[in-house]
Amino acid sequence: MSVSLSVPDQLDILRRTRPVRGATVWLKAYCACYCTHAYIDAVRPFAARRAEIAGIQARIHPAFNVVVGTANANAYEPKNIEHVQFSLPTQMAFAVLGMGNGCKVHRDYLDGKLDMAPVLDVARGIAITEAPELEARYPGKFVADVTVTFRDGSTEHVLVEAGAACQVRAFLTSSSDKRSTTGAGVDTGASAPIHEATR
């Protein structure tokens, strides 16, 4: 989560003298690089039809491709949690397989409880191509342009201009407010309604 605050507001937080309202707050609903969020939202609806999918084509802004796509050497063969979180094919595979992209699947990976073989099989079926026209058409936005091809030859095209995880939310905090996560990134449990609302 990221909050933009003025210096006086930052000092009030430290002094705990008054509640502070952040003008803009970004909540990441997925435990993954922000570049992947709109793509996750684009393919999640296809989880129920995953057996029918022959392939997925993801068109991506060249700068984001460097971070999470084919220009990232670990995108199709992640070796640690950071690779997983910065792999567009892996995150899309989690979504298509109905595993979710939240804390649980990533915690299972860290704990060695996640069989990555089926995930990587699906990930390898996701072709990523750079699309410079996306930046020209949507400057500064994290958009997803995805085409799903089914085994019967039909296709479905999805363009996500602002995924559910990309929404800006107002957030009120005070020294007695327990509706947040700890600094270590461990959810206290009370923030579940916020996270659920962005799924």
N, CA, C and O of each residue as an XYZ file, in Angstrom:
796
protein
N       0.843     -1.157      0.000
C       0.000      0.000      0.000
C       0.894      1.227      0.000
O       1.934      1.242      0.659
N       0.499      2.246     -0.730
C       1.258      3.477     -0.839
C       0.327      4.645     -0.576
O      -0.781      4.684     -1.111
N       0.755      5.590      0.232
C      -0.064      6.747      0.575
C       0.725      8.010      0.296
O       1.905      8.092      0.640
N       0.082      9.009     -0.331
C       0.714     10.302     -0.574
C       0.261     11.272      0.512
O      -0.929     11.565      0.620
N       1.199     11.775      1.320
C       0.869     12.696      2.402
C       1.817     13.884      2.402
O       2.974     13.766      2.000
N       1.320     15.032      2.855
C       2.167     16.216      2.991
C       3.082     16.037      4.206
O       2.853     15.159      5.037
N       4.116     16.871      4.302
C       5.048     16.796      5.438
C       4.319     17.013      6.769
O       4.551     16.249      7.706
N       3.436     18.035      6.894
C       2.718     18.183      8.173
C       1.902     16.943      8.537
O       1.858     16.546      9.701
N       1.246     16.322      7.523
C       0.484     15.105      7.793
C       1.398     13.970      8.232
O       1.040     13.188      9.113
N       2.576     13.875      7.622
C       3.526     12.842      8.007
C       3.966     13.036      9.460
O       4.100     12.066     10.205
N       4.188     14.281      9.855
C       4.577     14.558     11.239
C       3.452     14.219     12.202
O       3.707     13.697     13.287
N       2.201     14.509     11.822
C       1.059     14.169     12.669
C       0.940     12.665     12.861
O       0.540     12.206     13.931
N       1.282     11.898     11.837
C       1.252     10.438     11.981
C       2.271     10.017     13.023
O       1.974      9.200     13.895
N       3.462     10.567     12.936
C       4.508     10.212     13.896
C       4.134     10.628     15.311
O       4.400      9.905     16.271
N       3.524     11.784     15.432
C       3.132     12.281     16.762
C       1.817     11.669     17.236
O       1.492     11.721     18.422
N       1.070     11.092     16.307
C      -0.243     10.522     16.595
C      -1.172     11.546     17.255
O      -1.884     11.233     18.210
N      -1.149     12.765     16.730
C      -1.946     13.838     17.311
C      -3.352     13.925     16.747
O      -4.249     14.464     17.395
N      -3.553     13.400     15.550
C      -4.889     13.447     14.955
C      -4.989     12.383     13.866
O      -3.978     11.944     13.318
N      -6.227     11.970     13.557
C      -6.395     11.049     12.421
C      -5.926     11.728     11.141
O      -6.035     12.946     10.997
N      -5.410     10.938     10.225
C      -4.913     11.482      8.973
C      -5.634     10.789      7.824
O      -5.790      9.568      7.810
N      -6.063     11.586      6.876
C      -6.716     11.028      5.694
C      -5.748     11.177      4.520
O      -5.333     12.284      4.176
N      -5.399     10.051      3.917
C      -4.548     10.068      2.736
C      -5.389     10.370      1.509
O      -6.449      9.772      1.321
N      -4.930     11.289      0.672
C      -5.682     11.672     -0.519
C      -5.761     10.524     -1.519
O      -6.806     10.296     -2.128
N      -4.677      9.817     -1.684
C      -4.688      8.672     -2.595
C      -3.996      7.500     -1.939
O      -2.932      7.641     -1.336
N      -4.611      6.355     -2.065
C      -4.055      5.125     -1.522
C      -4.188      4.062     -2.603
O      -5.250      3.899     -3.203
N      -3.116      3.354     -2.838
C      -3.145      2.262     -3.801
C      -3.081      0.954     -3.032
O      -2.111      0.695     -2.321
N      -4.102      0.136     -3.171
C      -4.103     -1.184     -2.550
C      -3.788     -2.214     -3.627
O      -4.421     -2.240     -4.683
N      -2.824     -3.042     -3.356
C      -2.512     -4.127     -4.271
C      -3.257     -5.362     -3.795
O      -2.929     -5.938     -2.757
N      -4.257     -5.759     -4.557
C      -5.046     -6.929     -4.184
C      -4.305     -8.225     -4.462
O      -4.657     -9.274     -3.922
N      -3.289     -8.159     -5.295
C      -2.545     -9.356     -5.652
C      -1.107     -9.223     -5.158
O      -0.539     -8.131     -5.169
N      -0.530    -10.325     -4.731
C       0.861    -10.354     -4.257
C       1.796    -10.499     -5.453
O       2.558    -11.461     -5.551
N       1.725     -9.542     -6.345
C       2.496     -9.608     -7.579
C       2.809     -8.201     -8.051
O       2.207     -7.226     -7.602
N       3.760     -8.116     -8.962
C       4.094     -6.829     -9.553
C       2.835     -6.191    -10.135
O       1.997     -6.866    -10.733
N       2.721     -4.898     -9.950
C       1.545     -4.158    -10.403
C       1.336     -4.287    -11.912
O       0.205     -4.182    -12.385
N       2.406     -4.512    -12.672
C       2.295     -4.672    -14.129
C       1.442     -5.883    -14.508
O       0.945     -5.953    -15.632
N       1.266     -6.827    -13.598
C       0.515     -8.053    -13.899
C      -0.972     -7.955    -13.549
O      -1.756     -8.790    -14.000
N      -1.373     -6.972    -12.769
C      -2.724     -6.949    -12.211
C      -3.839     -6.943    -13.255
O      -4.782     -7.726    -13.142
N      -3.754     -6.088    -14.260
C      -4.821     -6.035    -15.271
C      -4.882     -7.349    -16.056
O      -5.961     -7.773    -16.469
N      -3.726     -7.995    -16.263
C      -3.698     -9.282    -16.970
C      -4.355    -10.379    -16.125
O      -5.065    -11.235    -16.652
N      -4.118    -10.345    -14.841
C      -4.771    -11.291    -13.936
C      -6.286    -11.124    -14.042
O      -7.024    -12.101    -14.168
N      -6.738     -9.865    -13.988
C      -8.171     -9.594    -14.087
C      -8.732    -10.019    -15.442
O      -9.888    -10.431    -15.530
N      -7.925     -9.923    -16.499
C      -8.384    -10.307    -17.841
C      -8.626    -11.809    -17.961
O      -9.574    -12.230    -18.624
N      -7.778    -12.621    -17.328
C      -7.897    -14.082    -17.520
C      -8.662    -14.801    -16.410
O      -9.066    -15.950    -16.593
N      -8.865    -14.158    -15.279
C      -9.598    -14.823    -14.177
C     -10.939    -15.410    -14.602
O     -11.271    -16.515    -14.174
N     -11.728    -14.711    -15.431
C     -13.024    -15.275    -15.820
C     -12.927    -16.579    -16.627
O     -13.916    -17.301    -16.754
N     -11.758    -16.876    -17.163
C     -11.597    -18.071    -17.984
C     -11.206    -19.309    -17.165
O     -11.025    -20.386    -17.733
N     -11.077    -19.172    -15.864
C     -10.687    -20.307    -15.015
C     -11.679    -21.465    -15.147
O     -11.273    -22.627    -15.141
N     -12.954    -21.163    -15.263
C     -13.972    -22.212    -15.381
C     -13.884    -22.946    -16.719
O     -14.418    -24.046    -16.858
N     -13.215    -22.345    -17.701
C     -13.108    -22.947    -19.032
C     -11.673    -23.364    -19.352
O     -11.334    -23.552    -20.520
N     -10.834    -23.510    -18.338
C      -9.409    -23.748    -18.576
C      -9.130    -24.994    -19.417
O      -8.144    -25.017    -20.154
N      -9.965    -26.023    -19.328
C      -9.751    -27.247    -20.116
C      -9.987    -26.996    -21.607
O      -9.505    -27.751    -22.452
N     -10.731    -25.930    -21.926
C     -11.033    -25.605    -23.325
C      -9.976    -24.711    -23.965
O      -9.999    -24.508    -25.179
N      -9.054    -24.173    -23.174
C      -8.095    -23.188    -23.675
C      -6.941    -23.877    -24.400
O      -6.296    -24.781    -23.867
N      -6.700    -23.419    -25.639
C      -5.558    -23.917    -26.422
C      -4.342    -23.014    -26.245
O      -3.206    -23.485    -26.302
N      -4.572    -21.719    -26.031
C      -3.462    -20.791    -25.861
C      -3.943    -19.402    -25.491
O      -5.114    -19.062    -25.658
N      -3.018    -18.614    -24.988
C      -3.321    -17.244    -24.586
C      -2.249    -16.331    -25.161
O      -1.055    -16.620    -25.069
N      -2.685    -15.233    -25.754
C      -1.781    -14.222    -26.293
C      -1.936    -12.959    -25.440
O      -3.029    -12.403    -25.336
N      -0.849    -12.521    -24.841
C      -0.855    -11.281    -24.055
C       0.004    -10.250    -24.776
O       1.184    -10.483    -25.037
N      -0.589     -9.130    -25.089
C       0.157     -8.023    -25.707
C       0.512     -7.062    -24.578
O      -0.328     -6.737    -23.738
N       1.772     -6.611    -24.567
C       2.275     -5.858    -23.422
C       3.108     -4.660    -23.861
O       3.789     -4.689    -24.885
N       3.033     -3.620    -23.063
C       3.859     -2.428    -23.267
C       5.330     -2.842    -23.154
O       5.672     -3.597    -22.244
N       6.211     -2.375    -24.045
C       7.621     -2.786    -24.010
C       8.315     -2.558    -22.662
O       9.114     -3.396    -22.245
N       8.036     -1.465    -21.981
C       8.691     -1.209    -20.684
C       8.251     -2.228    -19.636
O       9.054     -2.632    -18.795
N       6.995     -2.646    -19.677
C       6.506     -3.636    -18.713
C       7.022     -5.028    -19.066
O       7.196     -5.873    -18.187
N       7.267     -5.264    -20.367
C       7.801     -6.544    -20.802
C       9.167     -6.805    -20.166
O       9.504     -7.945    -19.848
N       9.933     -5.758    -19.988
C      11.256     -5.889    -19.359
C      11.107     -6.376    -17.918
O      11.929     -7.156    -17.437
N      10.076     -5.924    -17.240
C       9.886     -6.243    -15.824
C       9.257     -7.620    -15.626
O       9.725     -8.399    -14.796
N       8.205     -7.926    -16.378
C       7.425     -9.144    -16.095
C       7.257    -10.088    -17.287
O       6.706    -11.178    -17.129
N       7.715     -9.697    -18.460
C       7.452    -10.484    -19.661
C       8.656    -11.214    -20.205
O       9.526    -11.652    -19.452
N       8.699    -11.344    -21.536
C       9.714    -12.160    -22.194
C      11.128    -11.617    -22.050
O      12.092    -12.373    -22.165
N      11.266    -10.322    -21.801
C      12.603     -9.755    -21.586
C      13.123    -10.034    -20.177
O      14.280     -9.746    -19.873
N      12.277    -10.587    -19.326
C      12.663    -11.010    -17.977
C      13.114    -12.471    -18.085
O      12.311    -13.350    -18.398
N      14.377    -12.722    -17.831
C      14.959    -14.061    -18.008
C      14.272    -15.138    -17.179
O      14.363    -16.319    -17.514
N      13.586    -14.755    -16.101
C      12.962    -15.738    -15.207
C      11.452    -15.855    -15.378
O      10.803    -16.551    -14.597
N      10.886    -15.202    -16.365
C       9.429    -15.156    -16.498
C       8.801    -16.536    -16.666
O       7.743    -16.805    -16.097
N       9.435    -17.410    -17.437
C       8.862    -18.734    -17.682
C       9.468    -19.824    -16.806
O       8.986    -20.957    -16.809
N      10.507    -19.501    -16.065
C      11.169    -20.474    -15.175
C      11.533    -19.801    -13.849
O      12.718    -19.676    -13.538
N      10.550    -19.368    -13.066
C      10.869    -18.697    -11.800
C      11.563    -19.641    -10.819
O      11.208    -20.813    -10.698
N      12.560    -19.098    -10.126
C      13.343    -19.920     -9.193
C      13.169    -19.505     -7.734
O      13.610    -20.216     -6.831
N      12.528    -18.354     -7.497
C      12.287    -17.910     -6.130
C      11.027    -17.040     -6.112
O      10.430    -16.786     -7.158
N      10.632    -16.592     -4.937
C       9.370    -15.858     -4.794
C       9.365    -14.553     -5.586
O       8.331    -14.164     -6.129
N      10.506    -13.875     -5.658
C      10.560    -12.633     -6.427
C      10.336    -12.919     -7.910
O       9.644    -12.163     -8.592
N      10.915    -14.002     -8.405
C      10.695    -14.369     -9.801
C       9.211    -14.656    -10.045
O       8.654    -14.245    -11.063
N       8.579    -15.356     -9.115
C       7.153    -15.678     -9.229
C       6.329    -14.389     -9.270
O       5.447    -14.239    -10.115
N       6.616    -13.473     -8.367
C       5.841    -12.243     -8.277
C       6.053    -11.317     -9.472
O       5.191    -10.492     -9.775
N       7.191    -11.445    -10.153
C       7.501    -10.608    -11.308
C       7.435    -11.408    -12.607
O       8.137    -11.090    -13.567
N       6.604    -12.434    -12.644
C       6.429    -13.256    -13.845
C       4.992    -13.151    -14.326
O       4.080    -13.683    -13.693
N       4.787    -12.465    -15.448
C       3.440    -12.360    -15.998
C       2.866    -13.728    -16.358
O       1.712    -13.996    -16.022
N       3.620    -14.611    -17.028
C       3.037    -15.921    -17.344
C       2.649    -16.722    -16.100
O       1.611    -17.383    -16.096
N       3.459    -16.673    -15.056
C       3.142    -17.408    -13.828
C       1.893    -16.847    -13.168
O       1.020    -17.607    -12.749
N       1.796    -15.517    -13.069
C       0.629    -14.905    -12.433
C      -0.644    -15.173    -13.238
O      -1.701    -15.425    -12.659
N      -0.547    -15.120    -14.573
C      -1.708    -15.428    -15.404
C      -2.089    -16.903    -15.255
O      -3.273    -17.237    -15.228
N      -1.094    -17.781    -15.160
C      -1.371    -19.215    -14.969
C      -2.076    -19.462    -13.643
O      -3.033    -20.234    -13.589
N      -1.611    -18.806    -12.552
C      -2.311    -18.940    -11.269
C      -3.792    -18.596    -11.445
O      -4.665    -19.309    -10.949
N      -4.068    -17.495    -12.156
C      -5.451    -17.042    -12.337
C      -6.254    -18.029    -13.178
O      -7.378    -18.379    -12.819
N      -5.684    -18.478    -14.294
C      -6.393    -19.418    -15.178
C      -6.661    -20.740    -14.466
O      -7.697    -21.367    -14.687
N      -5.742    -21.157    -13.623
C      -5.921    -22.413    -12.880
C      -6.855    -22.259    -11.677
O      -7.151    -23.237    -10.989
N      -7.318    -21.029    -11.425
C      -8.237    -20.792    -10.312
C      -7.569    -20.822     -8.949
O      -8.233    -21.011     -7.930
N      -6.256    -20.637     -8.929
C      -5.501    -20.693     -7.675
C      -5.516    -19.363     -6.927
O      -5.182    -19.314     -5.743
N      -5.899    -18.293     -7.605
C      -5.854    -16.973     -7.013
C      -4.447    -16.402     -7.110
O      -3.497    -17.107     -7.449
N      -4.332    -15.131     -6.810
C      -3.044    -14.444     -6.887
C      -2.742    -13.705     -5.597
O      -1.988    -12.732     -5.585
N      -3.336    -14.175     -4.517
C      -3.162    -13.535     -3.232
C      -2.083    -14.174     -2.385
O      -1.198    -14.871     -2.883
N      -2.179    -13.923     -1.119
C      -1.168    -14.378     -0.164
C      -1.058    -15.903     -0.112
O       0.049    -16.436     -0.022
N      -2.186    -16.611     -0.167
C      -2.154    -18.066      0.029
C      -1.288    -18.786     -0.997
O      -0.425    -19.582     -0.627
N      -1.507    -18.518     -2.274
C      -0.742    -19.227     -3.294
C       0.749    -18.892     -3.200
O       1.596    -19.752     -3.443
N       1.066    -17.655     -2.852
C       2.467    -17.260     -2.718
C       3.086    -17.854     -1.448
O       4.252    -18.249     -1.448
N       2.312    -17.913     -0.385
C       2.787    -18.542      0.852
C       3.012    -20.039      0.616
O       4.003    -20.602      1.082
N       2.093    -20.679     -0.107
C       2.265    -22.097     -0.433
C       3.546    -22.310     -1.244
O       4.261    -23.288     -1.026
N       3.837    -21.409     -2.170
C       5.081    -21.509     -2.940
C       6.286    -21.421     -1.993
O       7.206    -22.235     -2.068
N       6.264    -20.422     -1.106
C       7.374    -20.242     -0.161
C       7.551    -21.455      0.745
O       8.675    -21.830      1.078
N       6.445    -22.061      1.139
C       6.489    -23.208      2.051
C       6.738    -24.537      1.336
O       6.756    -25.590      1.972
N       6.930    -24.488      0.014
C       7.183    -25.714     -0.744
C       5.968    -26.603     -0.906
O       6.113    -27.789     -1.200
N       4.771    -26.061     -0.722
C       3.529    -26.844     -0.803
C       2.867    -26.761     -2.174
O       1.850    -27.413     -2.407
N       3.425    -25.976     -3.073
C       2.795    -25.735     -4.359
C       3.514    -26.504     -5.460
O       4.714    -26.329     -5.670
N       2.773    -27.357     -6.159
C       3.326    -28.077     -7.298
C       3.343    -27.107     -8.479
O       2.296    -26.773     -9.032
N       4.531    -26.662     -8.855
C       4.660    -25.668     -9.915
C       4.586    -26.277    -11.319
O       4.456    -25.538    -12.295
N       4.665    -27.602    -11.441
C       4.654    -28.220    -12.782
C       3.416    -27.840    -13.591
O       3.561    -27.404    -14.733
N       2.199    -27.985    -13.049
C       1.030    -27.597    -13.853
C       0.965    -26.089    -14.106
O       0.484    -25.649    -15.150
N       1.449    -25.311    -13.153
C       1.470    -23.852    -13.322
C       2.387    -23.478    -14.484
O       2.019    -22.671    -15.338
N       3.576    -24.066    -14.512
C       4.528    -23.748    -15.570
C       4.072    -24.294    -16.916
O       4.382    -23.705    -17.952
N       3.338    -25.413    -16.925
C       2.768    -25.917    -18.181
C       1.803    -24.895    -18.782
O       1.849    -24.619    -19.981
N       0.933    -24.339    -17.946
C      -0.005    -23.321    -18.421
C       0.763    -22.058    -18.811
O       0.476    -21.453    -19.843
N       1.725    -21.665    -18.002
C       2.507    -20.452    -18.280
C       3.187    -20.534    -19.643
O       3.234    -19.543    -20.371
N       3.712    -21.702    -19.993
C       4.389    -21.865    -21.289
C       3.427    -21.705    -22.468
O       3.863    -21.443    -23.589
N       2.129    -21.860    -22.225
C       1.122    -21.669    -23.271
C       0.677    -20.232    -23.422
O      -0.232    -19.936    -24.198
N       1.315    -19.333    -22.679
C       0.980    -17.904    -22.742
C       2.068    -17.202    -23.544
O       3.210    -17.091    -23.098
N       1.704    -16.735    -24.720
C       2.646    -16.016    -25.584
C       2.542    -14.525    -25.291
O       1.447    -13.966    -25.234
N       3.682    -13.898    -25.107
C       3.722    -12.468    -24.803
C       4.417    -11.750    -25.955
O       5.515    -12.126    -26.364
N       3.766    -10.719    -26.467
C       4.380     -9.908    -27.516
C       4.316     -8.441    -27.113
O       3.349     -7.979    -26.509
N       5.377     -7.727    -27.467
C       5.409     -6.293    -27.177
C       4.452     -5.556    -28.108
O       4.340     -5.872    -29.293
N       3.765     -4.564    -27.538
C       2.796     -3.764    -28.290
C       3.001     -2.287    -27.957
O       2.308     -1.747    -27.095
N       3.947     -1.628    -28.633
C       4.221     -0.220    -28.339
C       2.992      0.678    -28.483
O       2.913      1.732    -27.851
N       2.041      0.263    -29.310
C       0.836      1.080    -29.501
C      -0.005      1.168    -28.233
O      -0.804      2.094    -28.092
N       0.157      0.226    -27.307
C      -0.578      0.314    -26.033
C      -0.156      1.552    -25.249
O      -0.998      2.227    -24.657
N       1.143      1.856    -25.241
C       1.609      3.059    -24.534
C       1.106      4.314    -25.235
O       0.734      5.288    -24.580
N       1.094      4.292    -26.560
C       0.606      5.458    -27.297
C      -0.887      5.686    -27.038
O      -1.340      6.822    -26.898
N      -1.625      4.602    -26.978
C      -3.075      4.698    -26.780
C      -3.467      4.922    -25.326
O      -4.451      5.605    -25.043
N      -2.693      4.343    -24.399
C      -2.984      4.438    -22.959
C      -1.723      4.883    -22.214
O      -1.157      4.098    -21.453
N      -1.279      6.107    -22.412
C      -0.014      6.543    -21.785
C      -0.074      6.489    -20.255
O      -0.990      7.024    -19.631
N       0.933      5.825    -19.672
C       1.060      5.769    -18.225
C       0.076      4.840    -17.537
O       0.013      4.835    -16.307
N      -0.694      4.054    -18.278
C      -1.679      3.156    -17.668
C      -1.211      1.713    -17.730
O      -0.477      1.322    -18.637
N      -1.638      0.940    -16.770
C      -1.375     -0.491    -16.736
C      -2.589     -1.194    -17.351
O      -3.527     -1.553    -16.639
N      -2.570     -1.386    -18.658
C      -3.680     -2.033    -19.341
C      -3.274     -3.445    -19.757
O      -2.089     -3.763    -19.850
N      -4.265     -4.274    -20.001
C      -4.010     -5.640    -20.473
C      -4.777     -5.858    -21.766
O      -5.962     -5.541    -21.859
N      -4.099     -6.394    -22.748
C      -4.700     -6.746    -24.030
C      -4.451     -8.241    -24.222
O      -3.323     -8.658    -24.486
N      -5.496     -9.037    -24.088
C      -5.366    -10.496    -24.059
C      -6.339    -11.128    -25.041
O      -7.497    -10.722    -25.139
N      -5.853    -12.128    -25.766
C      -6.715    -12.944    -26.629
C      -6.572    -14.403    -26.192
O      -5.467    -14.943    -26.135
N      -7.697    -15.020    -25.889
C      -7.724    -16.430    -25.498
C      -8.230    -17.230    -26.693
O      -9.285    -16.932    -27.253
N      -7.466    -18.246    -27.075
C      -7.859    -19.144    -28.163
C      -8.287    -20.473    -27.551
O      -7.592    -21.048    -26.713
N      -9.454    -20.944    -27.994
C     -10.002    -22.186    -27.465
C      -9.721    -23.341    -28.433
O      -9.426    -23.126    -29.608
N      -9.817    -24.543    -27.925
C      -9.511    -25.746    -28.706
C     -10.409    -25.888    -29.941
O     -10.013    -26.523    -30.919
N     -11.604    -25.308    -29.907
C     -12.502    -25.390    -31.072
C     -12.172    -24.336    -32.130
O     -12.853    -24.248    -33.152
N     -11.122    -23.533    -31.887
C     -10.698    -22.519    -32.850
C     -11.275    -21.136    -32.599
O     -10.823    -20.167    -33.208
N     -12.248    -21.023    -31.729
C     -12.820    -19.712    -31.427
C     -11.865    -18.930    -30.530
O     -11.002    -19.503    -29.866
N     -12.037    -17.603    -30.525
C     -11.195    -16.727    -29.709
C     -12.069    -15.734    -28.949
O     -13.199    -15.440    -29.339
N     -11.514    -15.236    -27.866
C     -12.130    -14.144    -27.116
C     -11.062    -13.123    -26.809
O      -9.995    -13.458    -26.296
N     -11.356    -11.862    -27.129
C     -10.412    -10.775    -26.874
C     -10.888     -9.988    -25.663
O     -12.072     -9.670    -25.546
N      -9.959     -9.675    -24.761
C     -10.280     -8.915    -23.553
C      -9.292     -7.758    -23.440
O      -8.079     -7.953    -23.518
N      -9.827     -6.553    -23.254
C      -8.999     -5.378    -22.993
C      -9.408     -4.840    -21.632
O     -10.555     -4.439    -21.437
N      -8.473     -4.832    -20.695
C      -8.744     -4.307    -19.354
C      -7.984     -2.998    -19.215
O      -6.753     -2.976    -19.215
N      -8.734     -1.904    -19.097
C      -8.110     -0.584    -18.985
C      -7.795     -0.218    -17.545
O      -6.879      0.567    -17.295
N      -8.530     -0.767    -16.600
C      -8.284     -0.520    -15.174
C      -8.830     -1.708    -14.407
O     -10.036     -1.805    -14.182
N      -7.956     -2.605    -14.008
C      -8.383     -3.795    -13.293
C      -8.911     -3.481    -11.909
O      -8.677     -2.399    -11.371
N      -9.627     -4.437    -11.338
C     -10.196     -4.267     -9.997
C      -9.127     -3.957     -8.971
O      -9.382     -3.240     -8.003
N      -7.944     -4.486     -9.169
C      -6.859     -4.272     -8.212
C      -6.185     -2.928     -8.397
O      -5.298     -2.573     -7.621
N      -6.587     -2.175     -9.405
C      -5.911     -0.924     -9.740
C      -6.662      0.309     -9.257
O      -6.263      1.428     -9.579
N      -7.720      0.138     -8.506
C      -8.541      1.266     -8.104
C      -7.913      2.030     -6.944
O      -7.319      1.434     -6.045
N      -8.050      3.340     -6.971
C      -7.576      4.197     -5.880
C      -8.679      4.264     -4.836
O      -9.853      4.404     -5.179
N      -8.311      4.166     -3.568
C      -9.297      4.156     -2.497
C      -8.907      5.170     -1.413
O      -7.727      5.396     -1.144
N      -9.922      5.766     -0.808
C      -9.671      6.621      0.346
C      -9.484      5.721      1.564
O     -10.081      4.647      1.641
N      -8.664      6.150      2.507
C      -8.342      5.307      3.651
C      -8.131      6.205      4.862
O      -7.375      7.173      4.785
N      -8.774      5.906      5.962
C      -8.658      6.696      7.181
C      -7.897      5.898      8.220
O      -8.223      4.740      8.480
N      -6.884      6.509      8.816
C      -6.137      5.832      9.869
C      -6.061      6.722     11.099
O      -6.140      7.948     11.012
N      -5.909      6.083     12.225
C      -5.638      6.805     13.464
C      -4.845      5.857     14.342
O      -4.675      4.684     14.010
N      -4.365      6.366     15.454
C      -3.536      5.518     16.316
C      -4.325      4.340     16.878
O      -3.729      3.342     17.284
N      -5.649      4.436     16.910
C      -6.442      3.329     17.449
C      -7.038      2.448     16.351
O      -7.704      1.456     16.649
N      -6.805      2.801     15.087
C      -7.368      2.041     13.978
C      -6.563      0.774     13.747
O      -5.367      0.843     13.463
N      -7.200     -0.370     13.864
C      -6.516     -1.656     13.688
C      -6.870     -2.302     12.354
O      -6.595     -3.483     12.144
N      -7.491     -1.521     11.436
C      -7.926     -2.095     10.170
C      -6.842     -1.988      9.102
O      -7.114     -1.506      8.003
N      -5.657     -2.414      9.391
C      -4.592     -2.350      8.407
C      -3.669     -3.531      8.583
O      -3.891     -4.389      9.438
N      -2.634     -3.568      7.770
C      -1.663     -4.639      7.886
C      -0.470     -4.130      8.672
O      -0.240     -2.923      8.755
N       0.275     -5.034      9.238
C       1.456     -4.650      9.987
C       2.558     -4.244      9.028
O       2.478     -4.542      7.837
N       3.568     -3.581      9.517
C       4.694     -3.162      8.692
C       5.414     -4.321      8.051
O       6.069     -4.149      7.023
N       5.306     -5.497      8.634
C       5.974     -6.673      8.069
C       5.173     -7.292      6.934
O       5.597     -8.290      6.350
N       4.007     -6.704      6.610
C       3.202     -7.234      5.530
C       2.325     -8.395      5.952
O       1.767     -9.083      5.098
N       2.189     -8.628      7.238
C       1.340     -9.707      7.733
C      -0.024     -9.110      8.051
O      -0.126     -8.168      8.838
N      -1.057     -9.648      7.449
C      -2.399     -9.121      7.618
C      -2.893     -9.413      9.030
O      -2.806    -10.545      9.507
N      -3.414     -8.379      9.693
C      -3.950     -8.555     11.034
C      -5.311     -9.236     11.003
O      -5.827     -9.642     12.045
N      -5.901     -9.366      9.805
C      -7.202    -10.003      9.670
C      -8.327     -9.009      9.489
O      -9.313     -9.297      8.810
N      -8.190     -7.851     10.087
C      -9.257     -6.863     10.007
C      -9.333     -6.199      8.637
O     -10.347     -5.577      8.321
N      -8.303     -6.310      7.825
C      -8.326     -5.681      6.506
C      -8.962     -6.575      5.457
O      -9.049     -6.178      4.295
N      -9.407     -7.765      5.825
C      -9.997     -8.696      4.868
C     -11.129     -8.072      4.048
O     -11.186     -8.318      2.843
N     -12.037     -7.276      4.635
C     -13.098     -6.678      3.816
C     -12.538     -5.769      2.718
O     -13.102     -5.714      1.625
N     -11.462     -5.070      2.982
C     -10.858     -4.196      1.970
C     -10.304     -5.041      0.846
O     -10.549     -4.762     -0.328
N      -9.558     -6.074      1.197
C      -8.961     -6.946      0.185
C     -10.041     -7.675     -0.608
O      -9.910     -7.840     -1.821
N     -11.104     -8.114      0.059
C     -12.185     -8.828     -0.607
C     -12.906     -7.920     -1.601
O     -13.324     -8.368     -2.669
N     -13.049     -6.647     -1.246
C     -13.741     -5.709     -2.114
C     -12.990     -5.466     -3.418
O     -13.597     -5.062     -4.409
N     -11.697     -5.704     -3.434
C     -10.916     -5.463     -4.646
C     -10.708     -6.714     -5.470
O     -10.088     -6.639     -6.531
N     -11.189     -7.843     -5.038
C     -11.011     -9.092     -5.790
C     -11.828     -9.101     -7.046
O     -11.796    -10.076     -7.796
